[in-house]
Amino acid sequence: MCDAGGVRMNLATGPDPTDLLTLPWSVPLEEWPHEHLVSLPRGISRHVVRFATIGGTVYAVKEIAQETAQREYGLLRSLARAGIPVVEAVGVVSGRATPAGEPLDSALVTKHLRFSLPYRALFSRRLDHDLETKLLDALAELIVKLHLAGFAWGDCSLSNTLFRRDAGALSAYLVDAETGQLHPRLSDGQRDYDLELARTNLGGELLDLQGAGLLSASVDPITTAESVVDRYCRLWDELTRPQTISADEWDRIEQRLRRLNALGYDVSQIEVDEVEGRPEIFLQTQVVEAGHHRRRLQQLTGLDVGENQARRILNDLDTFRAQAVMPGTDVDEAEVARHWKSDVFEPVVALIGPELAAKLEPAEFYHEVLEHRWFLSEAAGRSVPLEKAARSYIDTVLRFRPDERAVLDPTLMGVGQVEAAEDS
Amino acid sequence: MASISFQKAQRWYPGADTPAVPGIDLEIEDGEFMVLVGPSGCGKSTTLRMLAGLEEVNSGHIFIGDRDVTKVPPKDRDIAMVFQNYALYPHMTVADNMAFALKMAKVPKDEQDRRVKDAARILGLEEYLDRKPKALSGGQRQRVAMGRAIVRNPQVFCMDEPLSNLDAKMRVHTRTDIAKLQRDLGVTTVYVTHDQVEAMTMGDRVAVMKLGELQQVDTPLNLYDKPANLFVAGFIGSPQMNLLEGVAANGAVELGGYAMPLGEAAPHAEGKVTVGIRPESWRIVAASEGGLAVVVTVVEELGADGFAYGTADLDGTAVDIIVRVGGREAVHKGETLHVVPEPSKVHVFDTATGERLS
């Protein structure tokens, strides 16, 4: 906690509070001078939101009542601890007042998620032909993760979500937890209600995109919105359905656990009941901490990337190992990973150069290069070296992509920002 | 539209030592505006969520009209939760912003149009139906959001602290809008708030809750005039009712040397009682007339009237006292006031049980 002239800052460990002190807390957010702001989006949510850069980090600042700010801060931190993809809550600034002594609302400060994209940005600069599918899969998976953690969102929507590219797919991050509630476990009613909200909000958002001319003519907003429920149910069922087995079929449980791992989940507890003399296995008690591949890659290389990116890179790492290590020799896995990182990954990423660094996140770039190499190799009928593929990708693709490091364009920040549309 | 009936509805969270709501019995009439109010953790939101199907009911039943909805999924209960999301879609007209949920529910187009027009008429938005939301004022946008819930024609509106995120001015404005709208529509409404002023100004009846139990269900005026127990007495009213503990005997209660007559309130009360006097029920008298001596510490001038905050010495204990004073009455900090209650406005409670005696 840091006290400065009546302004109280409760900050998570990490940012230097003196950095945040340089912001003009005694001025209503709506009137913050331009020099502090990255751009002027007129509200990502119901409240005033501004983006400020300090020391190369972009912060999102949302003005809300103190109680709400503290509550949302707590929820975001709890979700992050549970391994749920959410924006990083940095702190709450309270006790704000104008120089004349008029009290101002508190401010919730979060760190802007680098290379994240609001859904409107994905649609307006469409690079994927199957964007709707990717988007809905990502959102459904996020809702499943939240529900497994006992979080009833209360306002599931694309507007309250940010997306990051994840090895060609998308992964979704929760941005707004204001309406959420954390319970030890959710009832079916709570899950149903969240899904009903998701379906309705998505319907509205897709209809709005259609109104703005951003939706493909082939996409029906209503059936597309409805499909989020099916996607959710398929995944939820896969992760939580009870399974009855015979006494000699325990290997089926192992298969199931492997399948869950392959989906990027771990199971921390297995409950066994008996139904008519046969064991019935419940896995739904605590499916925790998604991100199996992600954690494994991080342990091996220190790289913190998306789950699909991690899966892709681990495959590449396996290939590297097969090529680099003599069969039958015992080389430590971490040792191989270190070599791969310094000899393969880093040289390729370094080819991007500073002028193109804002285009794509390094891990996604690496994934794209691997894809590109596959196409080049197919066309050439022989294996194309990685460096050559990387240079080709940079010159023929990357250079022409829009920047994605910090998409803060007010007109792309989601709906509910009627004002943003006014400005456009 | 429909009545609502909670019949010993219980919610016990897994792992908790006590139920969040031990078993609520509450009848809400068709078309009534019922407010559930109480401090944090009193079970009001849990009760609402049981009605909406968001919390499991562990025992007992909930009826909407004649239908037992205890086990019915939320979306099949014909309930609209209002204000969870009032984002408006900028590229859709006001009419489409209201109608899209009906479209999703596959309601025929002519029926959609009819419902949207009806809602727009009630909300005063008829002339804006073809415009985009950016052409509307803040208040009108709020009403479009309400329109979204209205067009669904639900049997019940559920509202859980819908105003908590608004600033003070908008809160008062929207409060009036919601209350008026509910009266115009006549849809049974259950509204949850922790704010007793909101409860008193909006509800046809108010259910005051504490620790999962109903304390009193009554009209706002009855809650104010005849609180059933000490909790309700202390919770309803702003500023708070003065609550003074003393010993009753012979039709009076002894308060630090002042024998306050209980009059007709509870003439036969004996033993430890708590008397409740609302700030406006004191009368300032001359020192020679006796009464309770109050040393004024703060005077809050509100124009038409004001409040004097002070302390009275009750056998060595300084007890806070609030007295309403006329706006032009010269009361100053440091001054000693002598006050007596209006005899008909004395509330008497049993100190041990908290129950009303008068």
XYZ file of N, CA and C in Angstrom, chain A residues 46 120 154-155 178 181 187 189-190 193 199-201 203-204 207-208 212 226 415-416 418-419 421-422, chain B residues 49 53-55 73-75 81 84-92 100 103-104 106 133-134 141 165:
150
model
N -19.441 -0.069 -19.138
C -20.416 0.929 -18.696
C -19.729 2.149 -18.113
N -14.128 -6.790 -32.141
C -14.432 -5.951 -33.308
C -13.199 -5.764 -34.189
N -22.097 -13.697 -15.084
C -23.190 -12.716 -14.991
C -23.259 -11.777 -16.168
N -22.252 -11.770 -17.018
C -22.303 -10.895 -18.195
C -21.346 -11.404 -19.273
N -16.918 -7.470 -13.207
C -17.740 -6.651 -12.321
C -19.028 -7.335 -11.865
N -19.590 -13.572 -9.687
C -19.608 -14.047 -8.308
C -18.838 -15.354 -8.238
N -24.103 -24.153 -9.379
C -25.247 -25.038 -9.595
C -25.522 -25.085 -11.101
N -28.249 -24.376 -12.427
C -29.016 -23.164 -12.717
C -28.103 -21.987 -13.010
N -27.053 -21.859 -12.220
C -26.117 -20.746 -12.439
C -25.413 -20.896 -13.783
N -27.870 -20.120 -16.595
C -28.157 -18.689 -16.706
C -27.015 -17.967 -17.422
N -25.522 -16.484 -24.840
C -26.238 -16.681 -26.105
C -26.895 -15.367 -26.548
N -27.573 -14.728 -25.604
C -28.277 -13.483 -25.940
C -27.291 -12.375 -26.292
N -26.269 -12.200 -25.459
C -25.301 -11.129 -25.728
C -24.583 -11.351 -27.058
N -25.694 -12.972 -29.587
C -26.667 -12.694 -30.650
C -26.696 -11.202 -30.944
N -26.780 -10.401 -29.906
C -26.813 -8.945 -30.072
C -25.531 -8.441 -30.717
N -25.402 -9.517 -34.385
C -26.359 -8.716 -35.165
C -25.803 -7.306 -35.385
N -25.143 -6.793 -34.364
C -24.553 -5.461 -34.470
C -23.425 -5.446 -35.500
N -23.047 -3.361 -38.941
C -21.875 -2.564 -39.295
C -21.216 -3.081 -40.571
N -26.129 -19.197 -31.043
C -26.662 -20.363 -30.321
C -25.632 -21.485 -30.221
N -18.898 -3.393 -27.898
C -20.144 -2.634 -27.940
C -20.465 -2.067 -26.573
N -21.533 -1.287 -26.547
C -21.860 -0.629 -25.299
C -21.174 0.722 -25.301
N -21.435 3.415 -27.175
C -22.138 4.210 -28.163
C -21.309 5.439 -28.511
N -20.634 5.951 -27.478
C -19.838 7.162 -27.699
C -18.703 6.897 -28.674
N -18.681 4.913 -31.139
C -19.201 4.925 -32.503
C -19.448 6.358 -32.962
N -19.840 7.184 -31.998
C -20.069 8.590 -32.339
C -18.809 9.257 -32.852
N -32.038 -15.225 -5.938
C -31.443 -16.176 -6.874
C -32.139 -17.535 -6.825
N -33.806 -19.247 -10.047
C -33.290 -20.562 -10.434
C -31.777 -20.618 -10.468
N -31.134 -19.614 -9.917
C -29.670 -19.579 -9.944
C -29.074 -20.253 -8.715
N -29.888 -20.460 -7.712
C -29.446 -21.196 -6.528
C -30.368 -22.390 -6.376
N -35.516 -25.072 -14.764
C -34.318 -24.290 -15.141
C -34.644 -22.806 -15.297
N -33.655 -21.933 -15.045
C -33.908 -20.493 -15.048
C -34.618 -19.991 -16.303
N -34.189 -20.495 -17.467
C -34.729 -19.904 -18.693
C -36.191 -20.293 -18.919
N -34.354 -11.051 -15.531
C -33.416 -10.354 -14.641
C -33.123 -9.026 -15.328
N -28.764 -6.602 -15.927
C -27.477 -7.261 -15.835
C -26.547 -6.682 -16.883
N -27.121 -6.298 -17.984
C -26.277 -5.784 -19.057
C -27.073 -4.734 -19.805
N -26.613 -3.500 -19.754
C -27.366 -2.521 -20.527
C -26.515 -1.917 -21.636
N -25.634 -2.760 -22.172
C -24.869 -2.317 -23.330
C -25.835 -2.172 -24.504
N -25.718 -1.079 -25.226
C -26.539 -0.897 -26.421
C -25.653 -1.110 -27.639
N -26.259 -1.656 -28.678
C -25.492 -1.954 -29.877
C -25.567 -0.775 -30.840
N -24.412 -0.144 -31.113
C -24.420 1.136 -31.828
C -24.899 1.065 -33.279
N -24.755 -0.105 -33.909
C -25.144 -0.170 -35.322
C -26.553 -0.692 -35.523
N -27.284 -0.880 -34.429
C -28.673 -1.337 -34.528
C -29.602 -0.212 -34.100
N -34.029 -7.723 -30.356
C -33.175 -8.827 -30.805
C -33.319 -10.095 -29.967
N -36.155 -11.949 -31.327
C -35.751 -12.584 -32.578
C -35.052 -13.905 -32.259
N -34.184 -13.859 -31.239
C -33.458 -15.061 -30.856
C -34.392 -16.118 -30.293
N -37.195 -16.661 -31.410
C -38.034 -17.065 -32.550
C -39.485 -16.578 -32.423
N -28.742 4.331 -31.221
C -28.629 4.758 -29.812
C -27.853 6.065 -29.617
N -26.931 6.368 -30.521
C -26.119 7.574 -30.286
C -26.968 8.842 -30.320
N -31.236 6.080 -23.118
C -30.516 4.813 -23.343
C -30.832 3.812 -22.239
N -24.161 0.432 -9.536
C -23.025 0.947 -10.309
C -23.235 2.365 -10.825
